[in-house]
């Protein structure tokens, strides 16, 4: 898994936007959760900018036992896929 992460990091920045998401998935999967925030900072990407980034960053925080921060990111991820959850429960 480490080799995959190294390859992603060496790809040109002009490559597809999902590169950032895949890199974080690779870091979390490889157990390199301590590198997630540094990677986000170096890419100039906010963890809250997409569902995938928020979710995977939250996973890295859970691994590091930072549960309150992880909870906030999971709530952010949830809002991105379901911005008004109460409307889903409304019955006419």
mmCIF file with all atom_site columns, C-alpha atoms in Angstrom:
data_model
loop_
_atom_site.group_PDB
_atom_site.id
_atom_site.type_symbol
_atom_site.label_atom_id
_atom_site.label_alt_id
_atom_site.label_comp_id
_atom_site.label_asym_id
_atom_site.label_entity_id
_atom_site.label_seq_id
_atom_site.pdbx_PDB_ins_code
_atom_site.Cartn_x
_atom_site.Cartn_y
_atom_site.Cartn_z
_atom_site.occupancy
_atom_site.B_iso_or_equiv
_atom_site.pdbx_formal_charge
_atom_site.auth_seq_id
_atom_site.auth_comp_id
_atom_site.auth_asym_id
_atom_site.auth_atom_id
_atom_site.pdbx_PDB_model_num
ATOM 1  C CA . UNK A 1 1  ? 0.000   0.000  0.000   1.00 0.00 ? 1  UNK A CA 1
ATOM 2  C CA . UNK A 1 2  ? 2.873   2.391  0.765   1.00 0.00 ? 2  UNK A CA 1
ATOM 3  C CA . UNK A 1 3  ? 4.090   2.232  -2.841  1.00 0.00 ? 3  UNK A CA 1
ATOM 4  C CA . UNK A 1 4  ? 0.654   3.331  -4.070  1.00 0.00 ? 4  UNK A CA 1
ATOM 5  C CA . UNK A 1 5  ? 0.740   6.366  -1.813  1.00 0.00 ? 5  UNK A CA 1
ATOM 6  C CA . UNK A 1 6  ? 4.196   7.304  -3.059  1.00 0.00 ? 6  UNK A CA 1
ATOM 7  C CA . UNK A 1 7  ? 3.011   7.092  -6.683  1.00 0.00 ? 7  UNK A CA 1
ATOM 8  C CA . UNK A 1 8  ? -0.034  9.285  -5.967  1.00 0.00 ? 8  UNK A CA 1
ATOM 9  C CA . UNK A 1 9  ? 2.161   11.894 -4.322  1.00 0.00 ? 9  UNK A CA 1
ATOM 10 C CA . UNK A 1 10 ? 4.429   12.061 -7.380  1.00 0.00 ? 10 UNK A CA 1
ATOM 11 C CA . UNK A 1 11 ? 1.646   12.513 -9.951  1.00 0.00 ? 11 UNK A CA 1
ATOM 12 C CA . UNK A 1 12 ? 1.327   16.006 -11.427 1.00 0.00 ? 12 UNK A CA 1
ATOM 13 C CA . UNK A 1 13 ? -1.163  18.238 -9.602  1.00 0.00 ? 13 UNK A CA 1
ATOM 14 C CA . UNK A 1 14 ? -3.071  18.779 -12.846 1.00 0.00 ? 14 UNK A CA 1
ATOM 15 C CA . UNK A 1 15 ? -4.277  15.174 -12.656 1.00 0.00 ? 15 UNK A CA 1
ATOM 16 C CA . UNK A 1 16 ? -7.924  14.450 -11.846 1.00 0.00 ? 16 UNK A CA 1
ATOM 17 C CA . UNK A 1 17 ? -9.496  16.063 -8.781  1.00 0.00 ? 17 UNK A CA 1
ATOM 18 C CA . UNK A 1 18 ? -10.147 12.693 -7.143  1.00 0.00 ? 18 UNK A CA 1
ATOM 19 C CA . UNK A 1 19 ? -6.402  12.327 -6.611  1.00 0.00 ? 19 UNK A CA 1
ATOM 20 C CA . UNK A 1 20 ? -6.668  14.142 -3.267  1.00 0.00 ? 20 UNK A CA 1
ATOM 21 C CA . UNK A 1 21 ? -9.476  11.845 -2.156  1.00 0.00 ? 21 UNK A CA 1
ATOM 22 C CA . UNK A 1 22 ? -7.622  8.713  -3.232  1.00 0.00 ? 22 UNK A CA 1
ATOM 23 C CA . UNK A 1 23 ? -4.448  9.826  -1.500  1.00 0.00 ? 23 UNK A CA 1
ATOM 24 C CA . UNK A 1 24 ? -6.289  10.245 1.803   1.00 0.00 ? 24 UNK A CA 1
ATOM 25 C CA . UNK A 1 25 ? -7.948  6.846  1.414   1.00 0.00 ? 25 UNK A CA 1
ATOM 26 C CA . UNK A 1 26 ? -4.504  5.354  0.835   1.00 0.00 ? 26 UNK A CA 1
ATOM 27 C CA . UNK A 1 27 ? -3.051  7.018  3.913   1.00 0.00 ? 27 UNK A CA 1
ATOM 28 C CA . UNK A 1 28 ? -5.924  5.876  6.133   1.00 0.00 ? 28 UNK A CA 1
ATOM 29 C CA . UNK A 1 29 ? -5.871  2.337  4.699   1.00 0.00 ? 29 UNK A CA 1
ATOM 30 C CA . UNK A 1 30 ? -2.113  2.094  5.169   1.00 0.00 ? 30 UNK A CA 1
ATOM 31 C CA . UNK A 1 31 ? -2.393  3.135  8.808   1.00 0.00 ? 31 UNK A CA 1
ATOM 32 C CA . UNK A 1 32 ? -0.604  6.424  8.146   1.00 0.00 ? 32 UNK A CA 1
ATOM 33 C CA . UNK A 1 33 ? -3.316  8.515  9.775   1.00 0.00 ? 33 UNK A CA 1
ATOM 34 C CA . UNK A 1 34 ? -0.830  10.887 11.362  1.00 0.00 ? 34 UNK A CA 1
ATOM 35 C CA . UNK A 1 35 ? 0.010   12.126 7.841   1.00 0.00 ? 35 UNK A CA 1
ATOM 36 C CA . UNK A 1 36 ? -3.545  13.049 6.834   1.00 0.00 ? 36 UNK A CA 1
ATOM 37 C CA . UNK A 1 37 ? -3.659  16.628 8.157   1.00 0.00 ? 37 UNK A CA 1
ATOM 38 C CA . UNK A 1 38 ? -0.181  17.412 6.845   1.00 0.00 ? 38 UNK A CA 1
ATOM 39 C CA . UNK A 1 39 ? -1.225  16.087 3.431   1.00 0.00 ? 39 UNK A CA 1
ATOM 40 C CA . UNK A 1 40 ? -4.387  18.211 3.408   1.00 0.00 ? 40 UNK A CA 1
ATOM 41 C CA . UNK A 1 41 ? -2.303  21.259 4.311   1.00 0.00 ? 41 UNK A CA 1
ATOM 42 C CA . UNK A 1 42 ? 0.276   20.599 1.597   1.00 0.00 ? 42 UNK A CA 1
ATOM 43 C CA . UNK A 1 43 ? -2.473  20.128 -1.006  1.00 0.00 ? 43 UNK A CA 1
ATOM 44 C CA . UNK A 1 44 ? -4.203  23.285 0.269   1.00 0.00 ? 44 UNK A CA 1
ATOM 45 C CA . UNK A 1 45 ? -7.430  21.350 0.622   1.00 0.00 ? 45 UNK A CA 1
ATOM 46 C CA . UNK A 1 46 ? -9.923  21.592 3.481   1.00 0.00 ? 46 UNK A CA 1
ATOM 47 C CA . UNK A 1 47 ? -11.238 18.388 5.003   1.00 0.00 ? 47 UNK A CA 1
ATOM 48 C CA . UNK A 1 48 ? -14.745 19.830 4.758   1.00 0.00 ? 48 UNK A CA 1
ATOM 49 C CA . UNK A 1 49 ? -14.550 20.502 1.014   1.00 0.00 ? 49 UNK A CA 1
ATOM 50 C CA . UNK A 1 50 ? -16.143 17.167 0.075   1.00 0.00 ? 50 UNK A CA 1
ATOM 51 C CA . UNK A 1 51 ? -17.920 14.217 1.636   1.00 0.00 ? 51 UNK A CA 1
ATOM 52 C CA . UNK A 1 52 ? -15.005 11.902 0.891   1.00 0.00 ? 52 UNK A CA 1
ATOM 53 C CA . UNK A 1 53 ? -12.368 14.175 2.397   1.00 0.00 ? 53 UNK A CA 1
ATOM 54 C CA . UNK A 1 54 ? -14.457 14.811 5.515   1.00 0.00 ? 54 UNK A CA 1
ATOM 55 C CA . UNK A 1 55 ? -15.222 11.115 5.984   1.00 0.00 ? 55 UNK A CA 1
ATOM 56 C CA . UNK A 1 56 ? -11.663 9.902  5.493   1.00 0.00 ? 56 UNK A CA 1
ATOM 57 C CA . UNK A 1 57 ? -10.190 12.645 7.644   1.00 0.00 ? 57 UNK A CA 1
ATOM 58 C CA . UNK A 1 58 ? -12.704 11.688 10.342  1.00 0.00 ? 58 UNK A CA 1
ATOM 59 C CA . UNK A 1 59 ? -11.525 8.083  10.070  1.00 0.00 ? 59 UNK A CA 1
ATOM 60 C CA . UNK A 1 60 ? -7.955  9.233  10.626  1.00 0.00 ? 60 UNK A CA 1
ATOM 61 C CA . UNK A 1 61 ? -9.039  11.204 13.696  1.00 0.00 ? 61 UNK A CA 1
ATOM 62 C CA . UNK A 1 62 ? -10.906 8.204  15.122  1.00 0.00 ? 62 UNK A CA 1
ATOM 63 C CA . UNK A 1 63 ? -7.767  6.117  14.695  1.00 0.00 ? 63 UNK A CA 1
ATOM 64 C CA . UNK A 1 64 ? -5.914  8.758  16.724  1.00 0.00 ? 64 UNK A CA 1
ATOM 65 C CA . UNK A 1 65 ? -8.732  8.852  19.347  1.00 0.00 ? 65 UNK A CA 1
ATOM 66 C CA . UNK A 1 66 ? -9.740  12.442 18.542  1.00 0.00 ? 66 UNK A CA 1
ATOM 67 C CA . UNK A 1 67 ? -13.415 11.645 18.733  1.00 0.00 ? 67 UNK A CA 1
ATOM 68 C CA . UNK A 1 68 ? -14.903 15.141 19.086  1.00 0.00 ? 68 UNK A CA 1
ATOM 69 C CA . UNK A 1 69 ? -13.047 16.418 16.008  1.00 0.00 ? 69 UNK A CA 1
ATOM 70 C CA . UNK A 1 70 ? -14.028 13.265 14.121  1.00 0.00 ? 70 UNK A CA 1
ATOM 71 C CA . UNK A 1 71 ? -17.666 13.751 15.077  1.00 0.00 ? 71 UNK A CA 1
ATOM 72 C CA . UNK A 1 72 ? -17.654 17.281 13.663  1.00 0.00 ? 72 UNK A CA 1
ATOM 73 C CA . UNK A 1 73 ? -16.219 16.067 10.355  1.00 0.00 ? 73 UNK A CA 1
ATOM 74 C CA . UNK A 1 74 ? -18.728 13.212 10.166  1.00 0.00 ? 74 UNK A CA 1
ATOM 75 C CA . UNK A 1 75 ? -21.540 15.700 10.697  1.00 0.00 ? 75 UNK A CA 1
ATOM 76 C CA . UNK A 1 76 ? -20.053 17.856 7.943   1.00 0.00 ? 76 UNK A CA 1
ATOM 77 C CA . UNK A 1 77 ? -19.898 14.830 5.643   1.00 0.00 ? 77 UNK A CA 1
ATOM 78 C CA . UNK A 1 78 ? -23.514 13.997 6.442   1.00 0.00 ? 78 UNK A CA 1
ATOM 79 C CA . UNK A 1 79 ? -24.639 17.550 5.637   1.00 0.00 ? 79 UNK A CA 1
ATOM 80 C CA . UNK A 1 80 ? -22.953 17.320 2.254   1.00 0.00 ? 80 UNK A CA 1
ATOM 81 C CA . UNK A 1 81 ? -24.925 14.260 1.188   1.00 0.00 ? 81 UNK A CA 1
ATOM 82 C CA . UNK A 1 82 ? -28.137 15.156 2.984   1.00 0.00 ? 82 UNK A CA 1
ATOM 83 C CA . UNK A 1 83 ? -28.265 18.913 3.647   1.00 0.00 ? 83 UNK A CA 1
ATOM 84 C CA . UNK A 1 84 ? -31.845 18.842 4.986   1.00 0.00 ? 84 UNK A CA 1
ATOM 85 C CA . UNK A 1 85 ? -32.382 15.441 6.620   1.00 0.00 ? 85 UNK A CA 1
ATOM 86 C CA . UNK A 1 86 ? -35.735 16.439 8.131   1.00 0.00 ? 86 UNK A CA 1
ATOM 87 C CA . UNK A 1 87 ? -37.258 16.795 4.665   1.00 0.00 ? 87 UNK A CA 1
ATOM 88 C CA . UNK A 1 88 ? -36.569 13.128 4.020   1.00 0.00 ? 88 UNK A CA 1
ATOM 89 C CA . UNK A 1 89 ? -38.742 12.183 6.975   1.00 0.00 ? 89 UNK A CA 1
ATOM 90 C CA . UNK A 1 90 ? -41.698 14.367 6.022   1.00 0.00 ? 90 UNK A CA 1
ATOM 91 C CA . UNK A 1 91 ? -44.799 12.491 4.930   1.00 0.00 ? 91 UNK A CA 1
ATOM 92 C CA . UNK A 1 92 ? -47.537 14.283 3.002   1.00 0.00 ? 92 UNK A CA 1
#
